[in-house]
Coordinates of C-alpha atoms in Angstrom, one line a residue:
X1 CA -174.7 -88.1 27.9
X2 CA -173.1 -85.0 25.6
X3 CA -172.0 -83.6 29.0
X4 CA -170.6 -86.6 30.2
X5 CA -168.6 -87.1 27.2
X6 CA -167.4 -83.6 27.0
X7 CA -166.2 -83.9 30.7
X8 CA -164.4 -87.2 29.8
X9 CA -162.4 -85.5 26.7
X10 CA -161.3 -83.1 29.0
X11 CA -160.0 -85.7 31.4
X12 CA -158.2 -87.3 28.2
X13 CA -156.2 -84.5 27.3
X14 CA -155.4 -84.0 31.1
X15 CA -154.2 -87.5 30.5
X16 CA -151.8 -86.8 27.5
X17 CA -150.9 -83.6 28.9
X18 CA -149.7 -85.7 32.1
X19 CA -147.9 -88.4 29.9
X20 CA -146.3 -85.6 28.1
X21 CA -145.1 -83.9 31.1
X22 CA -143.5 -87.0 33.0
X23 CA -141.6 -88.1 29.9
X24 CA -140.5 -84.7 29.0
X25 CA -139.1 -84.5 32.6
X26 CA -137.8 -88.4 32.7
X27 CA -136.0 -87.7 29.2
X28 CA -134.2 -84.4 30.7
X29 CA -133.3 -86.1 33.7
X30 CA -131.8 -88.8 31.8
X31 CA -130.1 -86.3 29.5
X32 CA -129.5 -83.7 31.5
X33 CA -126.0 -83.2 30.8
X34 CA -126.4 -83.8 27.0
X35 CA -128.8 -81.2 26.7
X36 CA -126.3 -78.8 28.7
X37 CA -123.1 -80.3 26.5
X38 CA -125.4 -79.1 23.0
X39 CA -125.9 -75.8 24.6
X40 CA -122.1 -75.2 24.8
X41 CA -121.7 -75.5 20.9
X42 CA -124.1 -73.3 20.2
X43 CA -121.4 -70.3 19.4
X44 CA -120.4 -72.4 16.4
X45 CA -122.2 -72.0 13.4
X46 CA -126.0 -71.4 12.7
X47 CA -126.2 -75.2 11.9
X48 CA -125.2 -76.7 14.6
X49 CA -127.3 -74.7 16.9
X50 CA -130.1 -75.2 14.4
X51 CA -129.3 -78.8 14.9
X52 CA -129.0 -78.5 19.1
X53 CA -132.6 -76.8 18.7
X54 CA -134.0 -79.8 17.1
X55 CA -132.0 -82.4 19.5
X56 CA -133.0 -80.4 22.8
X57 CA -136.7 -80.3 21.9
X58 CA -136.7 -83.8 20.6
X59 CA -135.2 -84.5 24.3
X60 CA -137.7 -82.3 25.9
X61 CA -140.9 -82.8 23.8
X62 CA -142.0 -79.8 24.1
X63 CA -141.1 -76.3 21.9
X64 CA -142.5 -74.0 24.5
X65 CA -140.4 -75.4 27.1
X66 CA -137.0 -75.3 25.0
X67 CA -138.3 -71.3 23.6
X68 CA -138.3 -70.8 27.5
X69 CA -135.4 -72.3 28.1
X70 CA -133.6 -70.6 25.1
X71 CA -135.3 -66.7 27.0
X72 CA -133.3 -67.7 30.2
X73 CA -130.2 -68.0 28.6
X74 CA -130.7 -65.0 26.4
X75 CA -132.1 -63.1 29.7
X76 CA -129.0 -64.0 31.6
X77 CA -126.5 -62.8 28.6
X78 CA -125.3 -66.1 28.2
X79 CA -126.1 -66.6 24.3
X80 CA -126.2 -64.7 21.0
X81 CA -129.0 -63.1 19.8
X82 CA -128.6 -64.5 16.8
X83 CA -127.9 -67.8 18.2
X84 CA -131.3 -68.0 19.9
X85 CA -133.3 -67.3 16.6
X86 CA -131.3 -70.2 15.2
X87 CA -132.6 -72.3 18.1
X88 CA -136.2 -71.1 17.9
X89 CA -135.8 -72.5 14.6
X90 CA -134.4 -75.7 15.5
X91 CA -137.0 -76.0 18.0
X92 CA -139.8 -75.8 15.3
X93 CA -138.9 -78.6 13.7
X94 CA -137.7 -80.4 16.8
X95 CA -141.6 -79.9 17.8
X96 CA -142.5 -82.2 15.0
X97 CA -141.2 -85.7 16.5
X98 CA -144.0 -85.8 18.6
X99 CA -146.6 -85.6 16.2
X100 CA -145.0 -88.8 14.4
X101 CA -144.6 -90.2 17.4
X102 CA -148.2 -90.1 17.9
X103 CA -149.0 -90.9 14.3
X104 CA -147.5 -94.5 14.2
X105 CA -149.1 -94.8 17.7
X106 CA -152.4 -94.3 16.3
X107 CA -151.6 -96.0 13.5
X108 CA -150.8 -99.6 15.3
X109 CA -153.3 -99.2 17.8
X110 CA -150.5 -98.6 20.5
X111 CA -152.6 -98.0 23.4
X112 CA -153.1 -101.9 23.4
X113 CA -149.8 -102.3 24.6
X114 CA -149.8 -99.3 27.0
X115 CA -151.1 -101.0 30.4
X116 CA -148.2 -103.4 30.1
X117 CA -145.9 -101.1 29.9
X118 CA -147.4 -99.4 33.0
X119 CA -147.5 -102.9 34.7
X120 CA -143.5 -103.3 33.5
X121 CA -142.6 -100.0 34.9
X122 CA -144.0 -99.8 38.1
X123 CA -141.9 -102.5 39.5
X124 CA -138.6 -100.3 38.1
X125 CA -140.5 -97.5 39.5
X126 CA -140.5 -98.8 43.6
X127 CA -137.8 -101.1 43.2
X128 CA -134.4 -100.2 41.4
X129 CA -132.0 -96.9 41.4
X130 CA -132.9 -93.3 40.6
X131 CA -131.9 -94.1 37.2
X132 CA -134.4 -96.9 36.4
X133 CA -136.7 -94.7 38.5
X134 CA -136.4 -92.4 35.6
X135 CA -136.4 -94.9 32.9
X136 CA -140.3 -95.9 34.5
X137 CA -141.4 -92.2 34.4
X138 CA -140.5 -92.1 30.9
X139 CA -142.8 -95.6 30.3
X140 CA -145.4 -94.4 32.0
X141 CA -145.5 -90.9 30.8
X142 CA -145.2 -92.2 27.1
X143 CA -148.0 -94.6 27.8
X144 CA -150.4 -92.4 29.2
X145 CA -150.0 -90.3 26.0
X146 CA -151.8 -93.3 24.3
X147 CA -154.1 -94.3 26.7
X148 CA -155.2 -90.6 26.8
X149 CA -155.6 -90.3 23.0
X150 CA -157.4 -93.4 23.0
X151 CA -160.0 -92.5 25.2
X152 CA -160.0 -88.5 23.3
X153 CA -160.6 -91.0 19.8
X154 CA -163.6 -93.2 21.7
X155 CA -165.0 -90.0 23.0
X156 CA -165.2 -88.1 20.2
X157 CA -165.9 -91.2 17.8
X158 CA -168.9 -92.0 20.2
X159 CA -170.0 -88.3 20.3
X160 CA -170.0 -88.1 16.3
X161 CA -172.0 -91.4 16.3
X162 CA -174.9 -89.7 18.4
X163 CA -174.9 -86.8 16.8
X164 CA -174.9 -85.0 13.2
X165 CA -170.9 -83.9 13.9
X166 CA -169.9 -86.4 10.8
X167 CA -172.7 -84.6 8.1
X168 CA -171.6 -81.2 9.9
X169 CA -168.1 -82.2 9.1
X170 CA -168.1 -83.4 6.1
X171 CA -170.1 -80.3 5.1
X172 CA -167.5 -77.9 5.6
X173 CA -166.0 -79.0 2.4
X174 CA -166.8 -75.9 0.2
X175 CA -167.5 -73.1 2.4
X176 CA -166.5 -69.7 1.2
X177 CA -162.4 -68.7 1.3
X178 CA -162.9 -66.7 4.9
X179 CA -164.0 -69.9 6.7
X180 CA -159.6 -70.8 6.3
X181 CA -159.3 -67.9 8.7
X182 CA -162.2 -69.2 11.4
X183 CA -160.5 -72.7 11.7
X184 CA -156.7 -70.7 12.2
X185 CA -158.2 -69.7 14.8
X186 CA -159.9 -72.7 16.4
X187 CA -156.4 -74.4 15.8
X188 CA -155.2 -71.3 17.4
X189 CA -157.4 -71.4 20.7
X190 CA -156.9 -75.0 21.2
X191 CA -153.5 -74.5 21.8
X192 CA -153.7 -71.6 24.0
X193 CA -156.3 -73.7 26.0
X194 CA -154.3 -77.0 26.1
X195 CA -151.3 -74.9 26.6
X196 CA -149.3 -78.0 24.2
X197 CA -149.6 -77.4 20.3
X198 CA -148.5 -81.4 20.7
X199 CA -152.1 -82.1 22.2
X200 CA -153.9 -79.8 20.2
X201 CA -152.3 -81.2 16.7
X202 CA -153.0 -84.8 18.3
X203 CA -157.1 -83.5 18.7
X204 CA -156.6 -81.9 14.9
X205 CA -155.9 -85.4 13.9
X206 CA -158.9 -86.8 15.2
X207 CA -160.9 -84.6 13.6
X208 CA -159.1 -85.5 10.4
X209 CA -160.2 -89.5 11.3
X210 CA -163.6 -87.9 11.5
X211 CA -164.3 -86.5 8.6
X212 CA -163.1 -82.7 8.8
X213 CA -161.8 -81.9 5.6
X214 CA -158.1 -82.0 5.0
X215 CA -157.6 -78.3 4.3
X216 CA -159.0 -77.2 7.4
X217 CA -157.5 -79.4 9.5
X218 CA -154.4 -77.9 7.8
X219 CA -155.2 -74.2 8.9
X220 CA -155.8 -75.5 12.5
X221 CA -152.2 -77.2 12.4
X222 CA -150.6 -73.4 11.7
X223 CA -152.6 -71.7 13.7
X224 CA -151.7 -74.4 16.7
X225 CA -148.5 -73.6 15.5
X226 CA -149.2 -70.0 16.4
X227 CA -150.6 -70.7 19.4
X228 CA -147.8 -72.3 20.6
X229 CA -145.8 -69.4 20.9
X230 CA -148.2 -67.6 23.7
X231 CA -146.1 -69.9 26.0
X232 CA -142.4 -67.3 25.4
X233 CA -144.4 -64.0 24.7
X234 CA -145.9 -64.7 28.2
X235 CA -142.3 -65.6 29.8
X236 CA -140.6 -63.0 28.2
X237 CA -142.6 -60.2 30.2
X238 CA -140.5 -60.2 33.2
X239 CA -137.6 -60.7 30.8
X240 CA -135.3 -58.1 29.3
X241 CA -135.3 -56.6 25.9
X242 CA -133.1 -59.8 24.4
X243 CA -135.3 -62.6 26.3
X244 CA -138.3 -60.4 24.0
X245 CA -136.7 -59.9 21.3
X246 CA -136.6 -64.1 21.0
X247 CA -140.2 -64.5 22.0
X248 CA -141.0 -61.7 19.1
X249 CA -139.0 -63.8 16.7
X250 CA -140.9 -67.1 17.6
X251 CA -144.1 -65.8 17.3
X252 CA -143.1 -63.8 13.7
X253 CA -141.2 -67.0 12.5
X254 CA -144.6 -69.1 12.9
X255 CA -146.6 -66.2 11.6
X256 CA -144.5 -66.1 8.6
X257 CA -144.4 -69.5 7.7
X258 CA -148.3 -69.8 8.4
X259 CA -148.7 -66.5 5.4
X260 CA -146.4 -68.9 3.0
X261 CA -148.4 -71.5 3.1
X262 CA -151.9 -70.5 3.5
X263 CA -151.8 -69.4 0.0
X264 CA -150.4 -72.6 -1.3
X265 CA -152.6 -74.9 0.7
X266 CA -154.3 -76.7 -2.5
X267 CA -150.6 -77.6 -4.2
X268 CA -149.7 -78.7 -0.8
X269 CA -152.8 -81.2 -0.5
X270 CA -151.6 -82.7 -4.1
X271 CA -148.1 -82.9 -2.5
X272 CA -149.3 -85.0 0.5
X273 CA -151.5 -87.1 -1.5
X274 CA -148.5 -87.8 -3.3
X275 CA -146.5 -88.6 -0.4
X276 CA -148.7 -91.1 2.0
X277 CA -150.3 -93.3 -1.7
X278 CA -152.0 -95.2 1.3
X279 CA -154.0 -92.1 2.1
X280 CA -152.8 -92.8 6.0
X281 CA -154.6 -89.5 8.2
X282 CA -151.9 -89.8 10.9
X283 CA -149.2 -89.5 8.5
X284 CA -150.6 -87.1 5.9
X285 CA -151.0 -84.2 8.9
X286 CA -147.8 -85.5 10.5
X287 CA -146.0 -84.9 6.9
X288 CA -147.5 -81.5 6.9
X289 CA -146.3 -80.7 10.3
X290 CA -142.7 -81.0 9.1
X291 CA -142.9 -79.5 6.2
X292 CA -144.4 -76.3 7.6
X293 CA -141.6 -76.0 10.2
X294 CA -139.0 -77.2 7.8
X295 CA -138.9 -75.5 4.9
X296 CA -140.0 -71.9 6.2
X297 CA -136.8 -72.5 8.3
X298 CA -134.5 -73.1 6.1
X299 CA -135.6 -70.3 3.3
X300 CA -135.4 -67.9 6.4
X301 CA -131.8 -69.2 7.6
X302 CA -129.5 -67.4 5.3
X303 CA -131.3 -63.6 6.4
X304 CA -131.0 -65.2 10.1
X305 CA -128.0 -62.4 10.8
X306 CA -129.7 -59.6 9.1
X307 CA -132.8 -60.0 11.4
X308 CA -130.7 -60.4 14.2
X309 CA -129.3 -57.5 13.4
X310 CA -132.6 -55.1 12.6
X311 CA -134.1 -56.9 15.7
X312 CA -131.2 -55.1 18.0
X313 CA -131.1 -51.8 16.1
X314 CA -134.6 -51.0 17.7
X315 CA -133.7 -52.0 21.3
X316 CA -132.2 -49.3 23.5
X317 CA -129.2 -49.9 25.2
X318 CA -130.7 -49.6 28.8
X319 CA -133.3 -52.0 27.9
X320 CA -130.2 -54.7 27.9
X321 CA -129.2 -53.9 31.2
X322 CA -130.9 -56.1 33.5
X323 CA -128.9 -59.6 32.4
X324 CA -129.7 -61.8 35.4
X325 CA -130.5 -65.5 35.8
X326 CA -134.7 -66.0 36.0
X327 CA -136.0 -69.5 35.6
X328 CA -139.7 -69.4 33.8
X329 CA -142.8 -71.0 34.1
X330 CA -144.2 -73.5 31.4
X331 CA -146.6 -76.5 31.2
X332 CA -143.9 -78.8 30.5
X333 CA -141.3 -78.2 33.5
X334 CA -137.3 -77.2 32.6
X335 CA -135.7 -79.6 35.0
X336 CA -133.3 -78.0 37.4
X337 CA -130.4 -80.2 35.8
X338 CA -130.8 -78.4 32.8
X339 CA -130.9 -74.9 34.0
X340 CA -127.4 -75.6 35.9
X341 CA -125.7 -74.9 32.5
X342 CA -126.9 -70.7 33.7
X343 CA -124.6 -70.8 36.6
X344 CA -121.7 -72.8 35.7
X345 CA -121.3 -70.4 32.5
X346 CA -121.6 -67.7 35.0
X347 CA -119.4 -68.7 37.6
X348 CA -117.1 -68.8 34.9
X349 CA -117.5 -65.3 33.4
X350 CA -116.7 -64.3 37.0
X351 CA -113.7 -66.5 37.2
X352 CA -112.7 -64.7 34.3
X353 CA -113.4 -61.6 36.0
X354 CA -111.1 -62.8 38.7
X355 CA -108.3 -63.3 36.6
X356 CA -108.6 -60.1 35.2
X357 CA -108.4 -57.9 38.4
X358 CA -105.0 -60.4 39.4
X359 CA -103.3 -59.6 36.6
X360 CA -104.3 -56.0 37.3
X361 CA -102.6 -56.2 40.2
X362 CA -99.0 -57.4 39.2
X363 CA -99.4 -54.4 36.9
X364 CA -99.6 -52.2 40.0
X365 CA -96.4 -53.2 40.9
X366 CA -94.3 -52.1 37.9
X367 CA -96.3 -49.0 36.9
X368 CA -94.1 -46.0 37.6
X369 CA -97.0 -43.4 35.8
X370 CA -99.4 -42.1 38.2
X371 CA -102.2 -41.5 35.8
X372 CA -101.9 -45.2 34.7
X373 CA -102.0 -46.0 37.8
X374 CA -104.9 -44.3 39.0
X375 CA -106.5 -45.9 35.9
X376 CA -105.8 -49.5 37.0
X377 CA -107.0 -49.0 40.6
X378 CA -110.2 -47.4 39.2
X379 CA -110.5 -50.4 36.9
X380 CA -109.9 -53.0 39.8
X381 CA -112.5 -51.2 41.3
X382 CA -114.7 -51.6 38.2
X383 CA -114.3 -55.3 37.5
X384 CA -114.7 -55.9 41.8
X385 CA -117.8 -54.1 41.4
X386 CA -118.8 -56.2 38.1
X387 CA -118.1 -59.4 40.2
X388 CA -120.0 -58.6 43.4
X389 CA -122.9 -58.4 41.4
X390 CA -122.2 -61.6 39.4
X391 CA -121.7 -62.9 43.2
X392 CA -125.2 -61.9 44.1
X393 CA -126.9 -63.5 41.6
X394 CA -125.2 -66.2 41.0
X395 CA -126.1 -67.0 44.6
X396 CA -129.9 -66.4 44.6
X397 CA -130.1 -68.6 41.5
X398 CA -128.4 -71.3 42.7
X399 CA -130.8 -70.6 46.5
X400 CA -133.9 -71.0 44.3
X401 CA -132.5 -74.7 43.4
X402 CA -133.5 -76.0 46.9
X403 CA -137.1 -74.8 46.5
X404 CA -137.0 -77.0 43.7
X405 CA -137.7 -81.1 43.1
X406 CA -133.7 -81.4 42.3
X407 CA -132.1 -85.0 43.0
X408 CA -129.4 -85.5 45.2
X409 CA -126.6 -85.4 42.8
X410 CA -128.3 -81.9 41.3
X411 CA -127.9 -80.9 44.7
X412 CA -124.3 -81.5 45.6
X413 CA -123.2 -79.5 42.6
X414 CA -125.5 -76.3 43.6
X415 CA -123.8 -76.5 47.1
X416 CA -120.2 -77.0 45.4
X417 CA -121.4 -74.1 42.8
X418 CA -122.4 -71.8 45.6
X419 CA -119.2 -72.5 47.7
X420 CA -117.1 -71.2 44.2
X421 CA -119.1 -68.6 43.8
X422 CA -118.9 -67.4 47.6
X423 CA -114.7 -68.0 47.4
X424 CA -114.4 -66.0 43.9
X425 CA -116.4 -62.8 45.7
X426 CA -113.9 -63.1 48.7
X427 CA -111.0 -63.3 46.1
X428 CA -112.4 -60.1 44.7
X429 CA -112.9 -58.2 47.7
X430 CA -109.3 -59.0 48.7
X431 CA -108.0 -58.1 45.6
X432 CA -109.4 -54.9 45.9
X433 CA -108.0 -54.4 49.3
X434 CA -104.1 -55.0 47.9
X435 CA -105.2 -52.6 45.4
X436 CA -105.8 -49.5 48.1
X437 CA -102.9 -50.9 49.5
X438 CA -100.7 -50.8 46.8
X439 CA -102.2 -46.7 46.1
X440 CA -101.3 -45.2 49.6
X441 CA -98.1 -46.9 49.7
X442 CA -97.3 -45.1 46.8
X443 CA -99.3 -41.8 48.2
X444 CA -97.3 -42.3 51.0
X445 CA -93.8 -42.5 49.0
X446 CA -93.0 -46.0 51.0
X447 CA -90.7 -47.0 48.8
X448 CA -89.0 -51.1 49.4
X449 CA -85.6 -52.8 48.9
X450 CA -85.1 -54.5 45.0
X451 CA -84.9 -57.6 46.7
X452 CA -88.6 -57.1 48.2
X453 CA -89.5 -56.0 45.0
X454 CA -88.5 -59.2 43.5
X455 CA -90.4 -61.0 46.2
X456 CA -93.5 -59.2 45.9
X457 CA -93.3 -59.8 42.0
X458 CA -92.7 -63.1 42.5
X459 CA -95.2 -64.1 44.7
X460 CA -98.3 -61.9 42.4
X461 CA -96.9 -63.9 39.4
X462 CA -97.5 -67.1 41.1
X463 CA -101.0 -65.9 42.3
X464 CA -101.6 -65.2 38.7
X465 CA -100.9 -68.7 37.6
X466 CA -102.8 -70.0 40.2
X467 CA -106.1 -67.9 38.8
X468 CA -105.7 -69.2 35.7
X469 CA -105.9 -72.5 36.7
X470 CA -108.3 -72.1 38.8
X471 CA -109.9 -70.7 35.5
X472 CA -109.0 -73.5 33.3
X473 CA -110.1 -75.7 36.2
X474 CA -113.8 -74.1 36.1
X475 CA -113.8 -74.5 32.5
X476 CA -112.2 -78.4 32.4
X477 CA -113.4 -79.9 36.2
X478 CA -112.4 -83.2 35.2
X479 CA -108.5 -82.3 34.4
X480 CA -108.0 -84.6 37.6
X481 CA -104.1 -82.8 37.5
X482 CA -105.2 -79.2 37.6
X483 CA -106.2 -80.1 41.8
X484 CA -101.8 -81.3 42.0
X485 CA -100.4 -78.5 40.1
X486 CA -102.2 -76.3 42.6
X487 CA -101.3 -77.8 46.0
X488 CA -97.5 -77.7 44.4
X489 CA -98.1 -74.2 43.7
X490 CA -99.8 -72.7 46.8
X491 CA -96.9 -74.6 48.8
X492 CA -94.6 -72.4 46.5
X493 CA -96.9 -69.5 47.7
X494 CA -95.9 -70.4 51.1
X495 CA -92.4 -70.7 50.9
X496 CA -91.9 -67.3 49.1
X497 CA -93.8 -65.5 51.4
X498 CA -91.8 -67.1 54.2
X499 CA -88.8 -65.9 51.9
X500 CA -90.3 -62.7 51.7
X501 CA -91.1 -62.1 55.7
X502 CA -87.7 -63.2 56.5
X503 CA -86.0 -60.7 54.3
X504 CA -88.3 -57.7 55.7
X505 CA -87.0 -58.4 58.8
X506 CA -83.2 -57.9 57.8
X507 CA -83.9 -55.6 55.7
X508 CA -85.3 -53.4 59.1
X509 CA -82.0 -54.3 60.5
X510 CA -80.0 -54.0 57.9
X511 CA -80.9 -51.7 55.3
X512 CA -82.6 -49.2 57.6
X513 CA -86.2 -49.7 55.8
X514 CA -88.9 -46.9 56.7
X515 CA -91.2 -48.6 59.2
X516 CA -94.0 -47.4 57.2
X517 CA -92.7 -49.1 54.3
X518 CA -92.3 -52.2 55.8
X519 CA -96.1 -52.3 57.6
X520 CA -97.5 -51.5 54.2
X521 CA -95.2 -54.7 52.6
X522 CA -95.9 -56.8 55.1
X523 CA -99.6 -55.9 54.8
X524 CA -99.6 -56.5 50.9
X525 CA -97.9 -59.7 51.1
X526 CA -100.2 -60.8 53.5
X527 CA -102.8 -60.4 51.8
X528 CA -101.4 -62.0 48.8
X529 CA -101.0 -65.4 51.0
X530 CA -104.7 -65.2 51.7
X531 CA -105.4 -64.5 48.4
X532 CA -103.7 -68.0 47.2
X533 CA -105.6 -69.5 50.2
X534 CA -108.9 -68.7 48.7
X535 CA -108.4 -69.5 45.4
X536 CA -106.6 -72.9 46.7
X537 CA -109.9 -73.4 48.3
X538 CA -112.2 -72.4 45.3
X539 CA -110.5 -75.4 43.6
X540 CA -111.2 -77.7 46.0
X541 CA -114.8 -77.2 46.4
X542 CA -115.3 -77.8 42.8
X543 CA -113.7 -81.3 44.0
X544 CA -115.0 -82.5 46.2

């Protein structure tokens, strides 16, 4: 019968473990683009990414899978170092909703109500829109949470009754000071084993109902919370030195806090006492919880920048060097509608890039030093190599989307993301061709009219304002406008250049221009028509 009981507790937490995987993944599919939206503020202040920390793992229900999420993002160069710790933080306390979630679940008997719910979402499930499809995961994952803890509470309730667990229990009450240290470690185990510090604190709370002495069961909350951070360390192998410097900082953060209160636990039992005058289990632990991940936080927040900064003084700068997108496993999945935030903040760093090497160009034009030239082209050449690379992997991260379960909305923006991306690396690679052009027709002393001159400037500045548009338009996809202002300027493009061909050919007749001179203009303006072509059509595959 022990056996049988055993094998049923671990089909309970496989249970909860489910429930908390399909709401976590309901909850980011619903709030997908919120969760992206608090990312984008993070550059702020410490606050409000302390803040987005709690709000992301509140939306997630899970701190390994937002410290995961937070390594990408580091990995890729997107965010702060500093900024990361300040989520980590966030993250902590973010962790703790679930626990009080659970709490007043247990506490009204909420499983009663769970096979309703189940009954109520199926229906929605089979029968309504994606959105509503969601809406049922989430119903049925948050019910299965409850209807796995029941049966963990009956099991181990019905294990205790035919046993001597309760006298066992109860007896730990005054066992010598290194018996703290044993049950760290059993809270820290659990975790690793359940791979959620959320199930393991829920099982911790049993044991409370049980009988298991509250300081104990206090030990095994911190070193669950310990535990917990296996999930990032484990991630951030096939990171870079950043996405390990945050997993390092998780783990010492929960380490810390675990030191600062271990030797207070006693005061702290007063405290909660204090708190919960009903004496409510559920609650006390729950209260605990928050307060361990709360107020470590905040007394570490105003030295957040000086870690930050001792953190990077020991990494070497090649260690930093490998700054490309990699999405990482966890229990709890990061939906692919959350990772899109990566690329579009990449695509637009290469956008940027773009606009860079255009306005490089006009420079070309009016440069009459040749070292400063040659310093130009060699930078062109730079930034084009920058962007090929951005290219690459902006491409295989947005491939690895189709391997994924990614719904068909998710799925138009990858192929309208990987469209961008392919038109900004043929933007690049022209560029970099009317740069070599520009050099040997200066090598070659083919010098043009003023009037060509003023053609050539004119249409280069009007390629540069259609890159920054198309920049602007990257960052700001719903300026509806930015997709008129652009037809009206690439016909403007056109006319020019037709301005511009016209005039070479008088100025053959006419002015007796170098034949040489005019196959290396017409070449360069050529190109320059193209090159408003594909950034014309970079804006409209971001909409359509």
């Amino acid at each position: 019968m022990s056996w049988l009981l055993i094998f049923n507790s671990f089909g309970a937490v496989a249970l909860f473990l489910f429930g908390m995987k399909l709401m976590s993944e309901s909850l980011q599919r619903i709030s997908g683009s919120k969760i992206r939206k608090m990312l984008t503020t993070l550059t702020d202040n410490k606050w409000r990414a302390f803040l987005a920390g709690v709000g992301i793992t509140a939306i997630m229900q899970s701190s390994s899978a937002v410290s995961v999420l937070t390594l990408s993002v580091v990995s890729a160069g997107l965010l702060k170092i500093r900024r990361a710790f300040t989520i980590i933080l966030g993250a902590n306390v973010g962790t703790t909703f679930t626990l009080w979630i659970v709490a007043l679940g247990l506490e009204i008997n909420f499983s009663q109500l769970a096979l309703p719910l189940i009954a109520l979402a199926i229906p929605m499930y089979f029968g309504f829109s994606s959105k509503y499809k969601d809406l049922a995961t989430f119903l049925i994952g948050f019910s299965l949470i409850f209807v796995g803890l029941h049966f963990l509470k009956d099991n181990f309730v019905n294990y205790a009754e035919n046993s001597d667990v309760l006298t066992h229990l109860a007896g730990f009450q005054n066992l010598p000071f290194g018996i703290d240290f044993i049950f760290i470690l059993a809270g820290f185990i659990i975790t690793v084993m359940v791979t959620s510090s959320s199930a393991s604190t829920s099982i911790i709370t049993i044991l409370f109902g049980l009988g298991l002495p509250l300081d104990l069961c206090l030990m095994m909350v911190m070193g669950a919370n310990i535990g917990t951070t296996i999930t990032a360390q484990i991630a951030a192998l096939v990171g870079n030195a950043y996405a390990r410097l945050t997993a390092h900082f998780h783990t010492f953060f929960n380490v810390f806090a675990t030191i600062l209160f271990f030797f207070f636990i006693p005061f702290i039992e007063q405290i909660l006492i204090f708190l919960t005058p009903t004496q409510d289990k559920f609650l006390m632990l729950s209260a605990f919880h928050t307060m361990f991940n709360l107020i470590p936080a905040l007394l570490i927040m105003p030295f957040l920048n000086f870690i930050a900064q001792r953190s990077l003084a020991w990494v070497r700068p090649q260690e930093t060097d490998n700054k490309n997108f990699k999405i990482y496993s966890t229990s709890i999945t990061v939906q692919p509608e959350v990772y899109l935030y990566e690329s579009q903040n990449k695509i637009i760093h290469l956008a940027g890039n773009i606009k860079q090497i255009i306005g490089l160009l006009g420079r070309l034009i009016t440069e009459s030093d040749d070292e400063k030239f040659d310093s130009l082209h060699n930078r062109i050449k730079t930034l084009e190599d920058e962007a090929d690379i951005m290219e690459s992997e902006i491409r295989n991260y947005l491939n690895h989307f189709y391997t994924l379960d990614v719904s068909p909305s998710t799925s138009k923006i990858v192929h309208q993301l990987i469209n961008v991306s392919q038109e900004l690396e043929y933007i690049a690679d022209l560029s970099l061709k009317i740069s070599y052009l520009h050099k040997e027709r200066r090598e070659s002393q083919s010098f043009i009219t003023p009037k060509l001159r003023t053609y050539l400037i004119e249409i280069q500045d009007a390629v540069s304002n259609s890159a920054a548009y198309l920049f602007h338009f990257i960052n700001d996809p719903q300026d509806v406008q930015q997709v008129e202002r652009m037809r009206l300027l690439e016909e403007r493009i056109d006319e020019v250049y037709n301005q511009a061909m016209a005039h070479l050919t008088q100025s053959l007749e006419k002015d007796k221009l170098k034949s040489t001179s005019a196959l290396y203009y017409r070449d360069i303006i050529q190109n320059y028509e193209q090159l408003s072509d594909y950034i014309y059509r970079a804006h409209l595959a971001l909409n359509r």
